[in-house]
Amino acid sequence: MKNYLAAGKLRKSFYRRELLDVARSLLGKIFVKVDGKNILSGKIVEVEGYHGDFDEAAHSYRGITKRTEIMFESGGYLYVYFTYGTHHCCNVVTGRKGQGTAVLIRAVEPLSGIDTMIKNRFGRKLKNNKEIFNLTSGPGKTCQAFGIDRKNSGIDLTANEIFILDGEKIKSKDIGVSKRIGISRSVELPWRFFIKNNPYLSRK
DNA sequence: CCACGGATTGGCT
DNA sequence: GCCAATCCGTGGA
């Protein structure tokens, strides 16, 4: 963990680039939440892009609302939404102010604070050694493991609570691309990106 | 005010 | 593979 912290926090200039460039380059970076003396962290292994201008699946597609206004900020903020009456999902706002572009964090590979993540998500110890692969292998699971909910929406990702650290550079040949999961409109856009063969993906 | 459905998950058939 | 859970944001009357 120490060498990841030494790598340094991603700055506003990283987030304020074109949506799909940010989405692809977030793979391999380290998502971090400082939780008291605990550092919860995981390597980002799966993401999806959402674009307010022409992507009908994006929450920002119908314009600014109270819920989605943070999506229209310039890049570098956290957007958290609540869905299906049960789950939270977290996104990284990208691009320029007014664009409504964001990257959904769909899955991470746990790195530190794993005992706390297990407690947050299951309320007990792991039953077996396969259950670790069910800890953060989806957007709702990741938010639950990290203890993130709507109260965290709007956080500045260059501050000291929730942020992303530079990590390993993933080669193009190791990045998989597919249609996005769980949407009913703009279904053809190939805007899901993932690290091929990583065991913590929400799907293969 | 009310109706609808969702960027998901887990349990049951 | 199918489907219920369960809240609330959003849009239309």
mmCIF file of C-alpha atoms (C1' of nucleotides) in Angstrom:
data_model
loop_
_atom_site.group_PDB
_atom_site.id
_atom_site.type_symbol
_atom_site.label_atom_id
_atom_site.label_comp_id
_atom_site.label_asym_id
_atom_site.label_seq_id
_atom_site.Cartn_x
_atom_site.Cartn_y
_atom_site.Cartn_z
ATOM 1 C CA MET A 1 0.000 0.000 0.000
ATOM 2 C CA LYS A 2 2.813 2.365 0.873
ATOM 3 C CA ASN A 3 4.152 2.525 -2.666
ATOM 4 C CA TYR A 4 0.663 3.211 -4.035
ATOM 5 C CA LEU A 5 0.300 6.191 -1.681
ATOM 6 C CA ALA A 6 3.679 7.399 -2.859
ATOM 7 C CA ALA A 7 2.370 7.321 -6.415
ATOM 8 C CA GLY A 8 0.160 10.306 -5.661
ATOM 9 C CA LYS A 9 -3.390 11.428 -6.089
ATOM 10 C CA LEU A 10 -4.904 12.035 -9.513
ATOM 11 C CA ARG A 11 -5.369 15.749 -10.130
ATOM 12 C CA LYS A 12 -8.175 17.737 -11.713
ATOM 13 C CA SER A 13 -6.332 17.739 -15.045
ATOM 14 C CA PHE A 14 -6.659 13.928 -15.183
ATOM 15 C CA TYR A 15 -10.454 14.078 -14.848
ATOM 16 C CA ARG A 16 -11.002 17.078 -17.118
ATOM 17 C CA ARG A 17 -10.303 15.143 -20.310
ATOM 18 C CA GLU A 18 -12.586 13.446 -22.800
ATOM 19 C CA LEU A 19 -14.952 10.922 -21.202
ATOM 20 C CA LEU A 20 -13.716 7.732 -22.842
ATOM 21 C CA ASP A 21 -10.043 8.623 -22.356
ATOM 22 C CA VAL A 22 -10.683 9.058 -18.636
ATOM 23 C CA ALA A 23 -12.735 5.845 -18.513
ATOM 24 C CA ARG A 24 -10.012 3.709 -20.119
ATOM 25 C CA SER A 25 -7.191 5.253 -18.120
ATOM 26 C CA LEU A 26 -9.020 4.752 -14.805
ATOM 27 C CA LEU A 27 -8.428 1.009 -15.187
ATOM 28 C CA GLY A 28 -5.545 -0.002 -12.910
ATOM 29 C CA LYS A 29 -5.839 3.145 -10.754
ATOM 30 C CA ILE A 30 -6.419 2.855 -6.984
ATOM 31 C CA PHE A 31 -9.783 3.957 -5.589
ATOM 32 C CA VAL A 32 -9.365 5.058 -1.963
ATOM 33 C CA LYS A 33 -11.625 6.002 0.945
ATOM 34 C CA VAL A 34 -10.035 7.192 4.170
ATOM 35 C CA ASP A 35 -12.176 5.736 6.964
ATOM 36 C CA GLY A 36 -10.776 6.911 10.282
ATOM 37 C CA LYS A 37 -7.445 5.159 10.669
ATOM 38 C CA ASN A 38 -8.439 2.632 8.044
ATOM 39 C CA ILE A 39 -7.529 3.055 4.399
ATOM 40 C CA LEU A 40 -10.041 1.243 2.196
ATOM 41 C CA SER A 41 -8.664 0.784 -1.293
ATOM 42 C CA GLY A 42 -9.080 -1.226 -4.450
ATOM 43 C CA LYS A 43 -7.712 -1.375 -7.979
ATOM 44 C CA ILE A 44 -10.308 -0.260 -10.532
ATOM 45 C CA VAL A 45 -10.960 -3.166 -12.901
ATOM 46 C CA GLU A 46 -14.279 -2.285 -14.607
ATOM 47 C CA VAL A 47 -15.925 1.020 -15.614
ATOM 48 C CA GLU A 48 -18.607 2.462 -17.916
ATOM 49 C CA GLY A 49 -18.905 5.890 -19.555
ATOM 50 C CA TYR A 50 -22.086 8.015 -19.563
ATOM 51 C CA HIS A 51 -22.540 11.143 -21.689
ATOM 52 C CA GLY A 52 -25.278 13.753 -21.195
ATOM 53 C CA ASP A 53 -25.433 15.030 -24.783
ATOM 54 C CA PHE A 54 -26.667 12.038 -26.762
ATOM 55 C CA ASP A 55 -26.564 9.014 -24.457
ATOM 56 C CA GLU A 56 -30.144 8.264 -23.449
ATOM 57 C CA ALA A 57 -28.996 5.948 -20.656
ATOM 58 C CA ALA A 58 -27.179 8.765 -18.832
ATOM 59 C CA HIS A 59 -28.821 10.392 -15.825
ATOM 60 C CA SER A 60 -27.654 13.701 -17.253
ATOM 61 C CA TYR A 61 -29.438 13.152 -20.588
ATOM 62 C CA ARG A 62 -32.598 15.045 -19.566
ATOM 63 C CA GLY A 63 -30.699 18.044 -18.273
ATOM 64 C CA ILE A 64 -29.780 19.371 -14.859
ATOM 65 C CA THR A 65 -31.863 18.244 -11.882
ATOM 66 C CA LYS A 66 -31.161 18.444 -8.165
ATOM 67 C CA ARG A 67 -29.906 14.855 -8.189
ATOM 68 C CA THR A 68 -27.670 15.120 -11.254
ATOM 69 C CA GLU A 69 -26.313 18.669 -10.987
ATOM 70 C CA ILE A 70 -22.907 17.418 -9.831
ATOM 71 C CA MET A 71 -22.596 15.503 -13.133
ATOM 72 C CA PHE A 72 -22.560 18.865 -14.902
ATOM 73 C CA GLU A 73 -19.627 20.192 -12.905
ATOM 74 C CA SER A 74 -16.126 20.102 -14.362
ATOM 75 C CA GLY A 75 -14.270 16.825 -13.816
ATOM 76 C CA GLY A 76 -12.990 15.655 -10.453
ATOM 77 C CA TYR A 77 -16.090 15.186 -8.285
ATOM 78 C CA LEU A 78 -17.921 12.115 -7.023
ATOM 79 C CA TYR A 79 -21.518 11.470 -8.149
ATOM 80 C CA VAL A 80 -23.372 8.851 -6.068
ATOM 81 C CA TYR A 81 -26.923 7.762 -6.840
ATOM 82 C CA PHE A 82 -29.403 5.408 -5.190
ATOM 83 C CA THR A 83 -31.286 2.856 -7.273
ATOM 84 C CA TYR A 84 -33.677 -0.098 -7.085
ATOM 85 C CA GLY A 85 -34.559 0.960 -3.558
ATOM 86 C CA THR A 86 -31.501 -0.829 -2.255
ATOM 87 C CA HIS A 87 -28.213 0.043 -3.923
ATOM 88 C CA HIS A 88 -25.817 2.963 -4.303
ATOM 89 C CA CYS A 89 -23.461 3.377 -7.257
ATOM 90 C CA CYS A 90 -20.532 5.776 -7.533
ATOM 91 C CA ASN A 91 -19.249 7.716 -10.498
ATOM 92 C CA VAL A 92 -16.348 9.997 -11.323
ATOM 93 C CA VAL A 93 -17.374 13.252 -13.033
ATOM 94 C CA THR A 94 -15.247 14.005 -16.102
ATOM 95 C CA GLY A 95 -14.767 16.613 -18.794
ATOM 96 C CA ARG A 96 -15.759 20.272 -18.775
ATOM 97 C CA LYS A 97 -18.479 22.078 -16.840
ATOM 98 C CA GLY A 98 -21.869 21.646 -18.493
ATOM 99 C CA GLN A 99 -21.078 18.408 -20.339
ATOM 100 C CA GLY A 100 -22.735 15.929 -17.981
ATOM 101 C CA THR A 101 -20.135 13.197 -18.458
ATOM 102 C CA ALA A 102 -19.197 10.634 -15.814
ATOM 103 C CA VAL A 103 -17.570 7.226 -15.381
ATOM 104 C CA LEU A 104 -19.371 4.565 -13.347
ATOM 105 C CA ILE A 105 -17.018 2.498 -11.164
ATOM 106 C CA ARG A 106 -18.390 -1.015 -11.683
ATOM 107 C CA ALA A 107 -15.814 -3.193 -9.929
ATOM 108 C CA VAL A 108 -12.533 -3.018 -8.032
ATOM 109 C CA GLU A 109 -9.981 -5.540 -6.804
ATOM 110 C CA PRO A 110 -9.670 -5.156 -2.990
ATOM 111 C CA LEU A 111 -6.200 -4.036 -1.831
ATOM 112 C CA SER A 112 -6.409 -2.709 1.746
ATOM 113 C CA GLY A 113 -8.962 -2.350 4.535
ATOM 114 C CA ILE A 114 -10.399 -5.655 3.388
ATOM 115 C CA ASP A 115 -11.647 -6.715 6.834
ATOM 116 C CA THR A 116 -13.678 -3.514 7.054
ATOM 117 C CA MET A 117 -15.059 -4.036 3.552
ATOM 118 C CA ILE A 118 -16.132 -7.563 4.472
ATOM 119 C CA LYS A 119 -17.859 -6.259 7.599
ATOM 120 C CA ASN A 120 -19.584 -3.437 5.675
ATOM 121 C CA ARG A 121 -20.889 -5.795 3.046
ATOM 122 C CA PHE A 122 -21.645 -9.078 4.788
ATOM 123 C CA GLY A 123 -21.757 -8.155 8.498
ATOM 124 C CA ARG A 124 -19.740 -11.291 9.237
ATOM 125 C CA LYS A 125 -16.536 -13.053 8.312
ATOM 126 C CA LEU A 126 -16.104 -14.676 4.923
ATOM 127 C CA LYS A 127 -17.703 -18.118 4.731
ATOM 128 C CA ASN A 128 -15.110 -19.497 2.325
ATOM 129 C CA ASN A 129 -12.214 -18.423 0.149
ATOM 130 C CA LYS A 130 -14.358 -17.856 -2.938
ATOM 131 C CA GLU A 131 -16.492 -15.183 -1.283
ATOM 132 C CA ILE A 132 -13.727 -12.594 -1.648
ATOM 133 C CA PHE A 133 -14.658 -12.500 -5.344
ATOM 134 C CA ASN A 134 -18.170 -11.403 -4.380
ATOM 135 C CA LEU A 135 -16.946 -8.479 -2.268
ATOM 136 C CA THR A 136 -16.563 -5.674 -4.813
ATOM 137 C CA SER A 137 -17.535 -7.299 -8.137
ATOM 138 C CA GLY A 138 -20.305 -4.845 -9.059
ATOM 139 C CA PRO A 139 -21.193 -1.162 -8.606
ATOM 140 C CA GLY A 140 -23.627 -1.703 -5.722
ATOM 141 C CA LYS A 141 -21.274 -4.146 -4.021
ATOM 142 C CA THR A 142 -18.349 -1.745 -4.271
ATOM 143 C CA CYS A 143 -20.301 1.134 -2.710
ATOM 144 C CA GLN A 144 -21.516 -1.084 0.102
ATOM 145 C CA ALA A 145 -18.024 -2.447 0.815
ATOM 146 C CA PHE A 146 -16.549 1.075 0.896
ATOM 147 C CA GLY A 147 -19.469 2.497 2.919
ATOM 148 C CA ILE A 148 -20.346 5.061 0.259
ATOM 149 C CA ASP A 149 -23.865 6.494 -0.109
ATOM 150 C CA ARG A 150 -25.651 9.623 -1.329
ATOM 151 C CA LYS A 151 -24.209 11.690 1.505
ATOM 152 C CA ASN A 152 -20.857 11.345 -0.272
ATOM 153 C CA SER A 153 -22.165 12.648 -3.579
ATOM 154 C CA GLY A 154 -20.444 15.870 -4.598
ATOM 155 C CA ILE A 155 -17.158 15.152 -2.819
ATOM 156 C CA ASP A 156 -14.075 16.737 -4.384
ATOM 157 C CA LEU A 157 -11.836 13.874 -5.516
ATOM 158 C CA THR A 158 -8.704 15.953 -4.963
ATOM 159 C CA ALA A 159 -9.517 16.350 -1.240
ATOM 160 C CA ASN A 160 -8.601 13.869 1.493
ATOM 161 C CA GLU A 161 -11.636 11.637 2.034
ATOM 162 C CA ILE A 162 -12.275 9.821 -1.241
ATOM 163 C CA PHE A 163 -9.725 10.021 -4.045
ATOM 164 C CA ILE A 164 -7.913 7.983 -6.682
ATOM 165 C CA LEU A 165 -4.207 7.215 -6.790
ATOM 166 C CA ASP A 166 -2.087 6.601 -9.825
ATOM 167 C CA GLY A 167 -1.532 2.871 -10.284
ATOM 168 C CA GLU A 168 -0.348 0.561 -12.964
ATOM 169 C CA LYS A 169 -0.696 1.421 -16.633
ATOM 170 C CA ILE A 170 -2.913 -1.151 -18.346
ATOM 171 C CA LYS A 171 -1.840 -2.047 -21.884
ATOM 172 C CA SER A 172 -4.417 -1.691 -24.669
ATOM 173 C CA LYS A 173 -4.285 -5.388 -25.402
ATOM 174 C CA ASP A 174 -5.333 -6.116 -21.815
ATOM 175 C CA ILE A 175 -8.407 -3.853 -21.943
ATOM 176 C CA GLY A 176 -11.735 -5.447 -22.883
ATOM 177 C CA VAL A 177 -14.595 -3.426 -24.419
ATOM 178 C CA SER A 178 -18.320 -4.249 -24.438
ATOM 179 C CA LYS A 179 -21.827 -2.829 -24.357
ATOM 180 C CA ARG A 180 -22.911 -1.454 -21.004
ATOM 181 C CA ILE A 181 -24.799 -3.547 -18.474
ATOM 182 C CA GLY A 182 -28.308 -3.108 -17.094
ATOM 183 C CA ILE A 183 -29.566 -0.286 -19.340
ATOM 184 C CA SER A 184 -32.536 -0.169 -21.717
ATOM 185 C CA ARG A 185 -31.686 2.823 -23.916
ATOM 186 C CA SER A 186 -28.604 3.621 -26.024
ATOM 187 C CA VAL A 187 -27.728 -0.035 -25.516
ATOM 188 C CA GLU A 188 -25.377 -0.286 -28.498
ATOM 189 C CA LEU A 189 -22.700 2.125 -27.270
ATOM 190 C CA PRO A 190 -19.496 0.119 -26.540
ATOM 191 C CA TRP A 191 -18.633 2.098 -23.439
ATOM 192 C CA ARG A 192 -17.864 -0.564 -20.860
ATOM 193 C CA PHE A 193 -14.140 -1.109 -20.276
ATOM 194 C CA PHE A 194 -12.508 -3.771 -18.119
ATOM 195 C CA ILE A 195 -9.216 -5.508 -17.385
ATOM 196 C CA LYS A 196 -9.365 -8.798 -19.272
ATOM 197 C CA ASN A 197 -9.428 -11.948 -17.121
ATOM 198 C CA ASN A 198 -9.479 -10.084 -13.825
ATOM 199 C CA PRO A 199 -11.308 -12.266 -11.254
ATOM 200 C CA TYR A 200 -13.164 -9.343 -9.670
ATOM 201 C CA LEU A 201 -15.233 -8.304 -12.713
ATOM 202 C CA SER A 202 -19.032 -8.089 -12.379
ATOM 203 C CA ARG A 203 -19.234 -10.240 -15.540
ATOM 204 C CA LYS A 204 -16.966 -11.779 -18.094
ATOM 205 C "C1'" DC B 1 -50.588 14.295 -6.305
ATOM 206 C "C1'" DC B 2 -49.661 9.919 -8.293
ATOM 207 C "C1'" DA B 3 -47.500 6.410 -11.254
ATOM 208 C "C1'" DC B 4 -43.608 4.370 -13.019
ATOM 209 C "C1'" DG B 5 -39.285 2.237 -13.409
ATOM 210 C "C1'" DG B 6 -34.427 2.037 -12.481
ATOM 211 C "C1'" DA B 7 -26.331 2.544 -14.531
ATOM 212 C "C1'" DT B 8 -28.503 -4.041 -9.022
ATOM 213 C "C1'" DT B 9 -28.327 -7.900 -6.205
ATOM 214 C "C1'" DG B 10 -29.261 -12.314 -4.227
ATOM 215 C "C1'" DG B 11 -32.291 -16.032 -3.571
ATOM 216 C "C1'" DC B 12 -35.088 -19.532 -5.434
ATOM 217 C "C1'" DT B 13 -36.659 -22.723 -9.284
ATOM 218 C "C1'" DG C 1 -32.633 -18.449 -15.590
ATOM 219 C "C1'" DC C 2 -36.258 -15.701 -13.362
ATOM 220 C "C1'" DC C 3 -37.951 -12.406 -10.273
ATOM 221 C "C1'" DA C 4 -38.915 -9.805 -5.911
ATOM 222 C "C1'" DA C 5 -37.091 -6.315 -2.925
ATOM 223 C "C1'" DT C 6 -37.723 -1.385 -1.851
ATOM 224 C "C1'" DC C 7 -36.983 3.761 -2.219
ATOM 225 C "C1'" DC C 8 -37.109 7.827 -4.506
ATOM 226 C "C1'" DG C 9 -36.235 10.807 -8.673
ATOM 227 C "C1'" DT C 10 -38.664 12.273 -12.362
ATOM 228 C "C1'" DG C 11 -42.442 13.538 -15.269
ATOM 229 C "C1'" DG C 12 -47.205 14.109 -16.329
ATOM 230 C "C1'" DA C 13 -52.071 15.415 -14.724
#
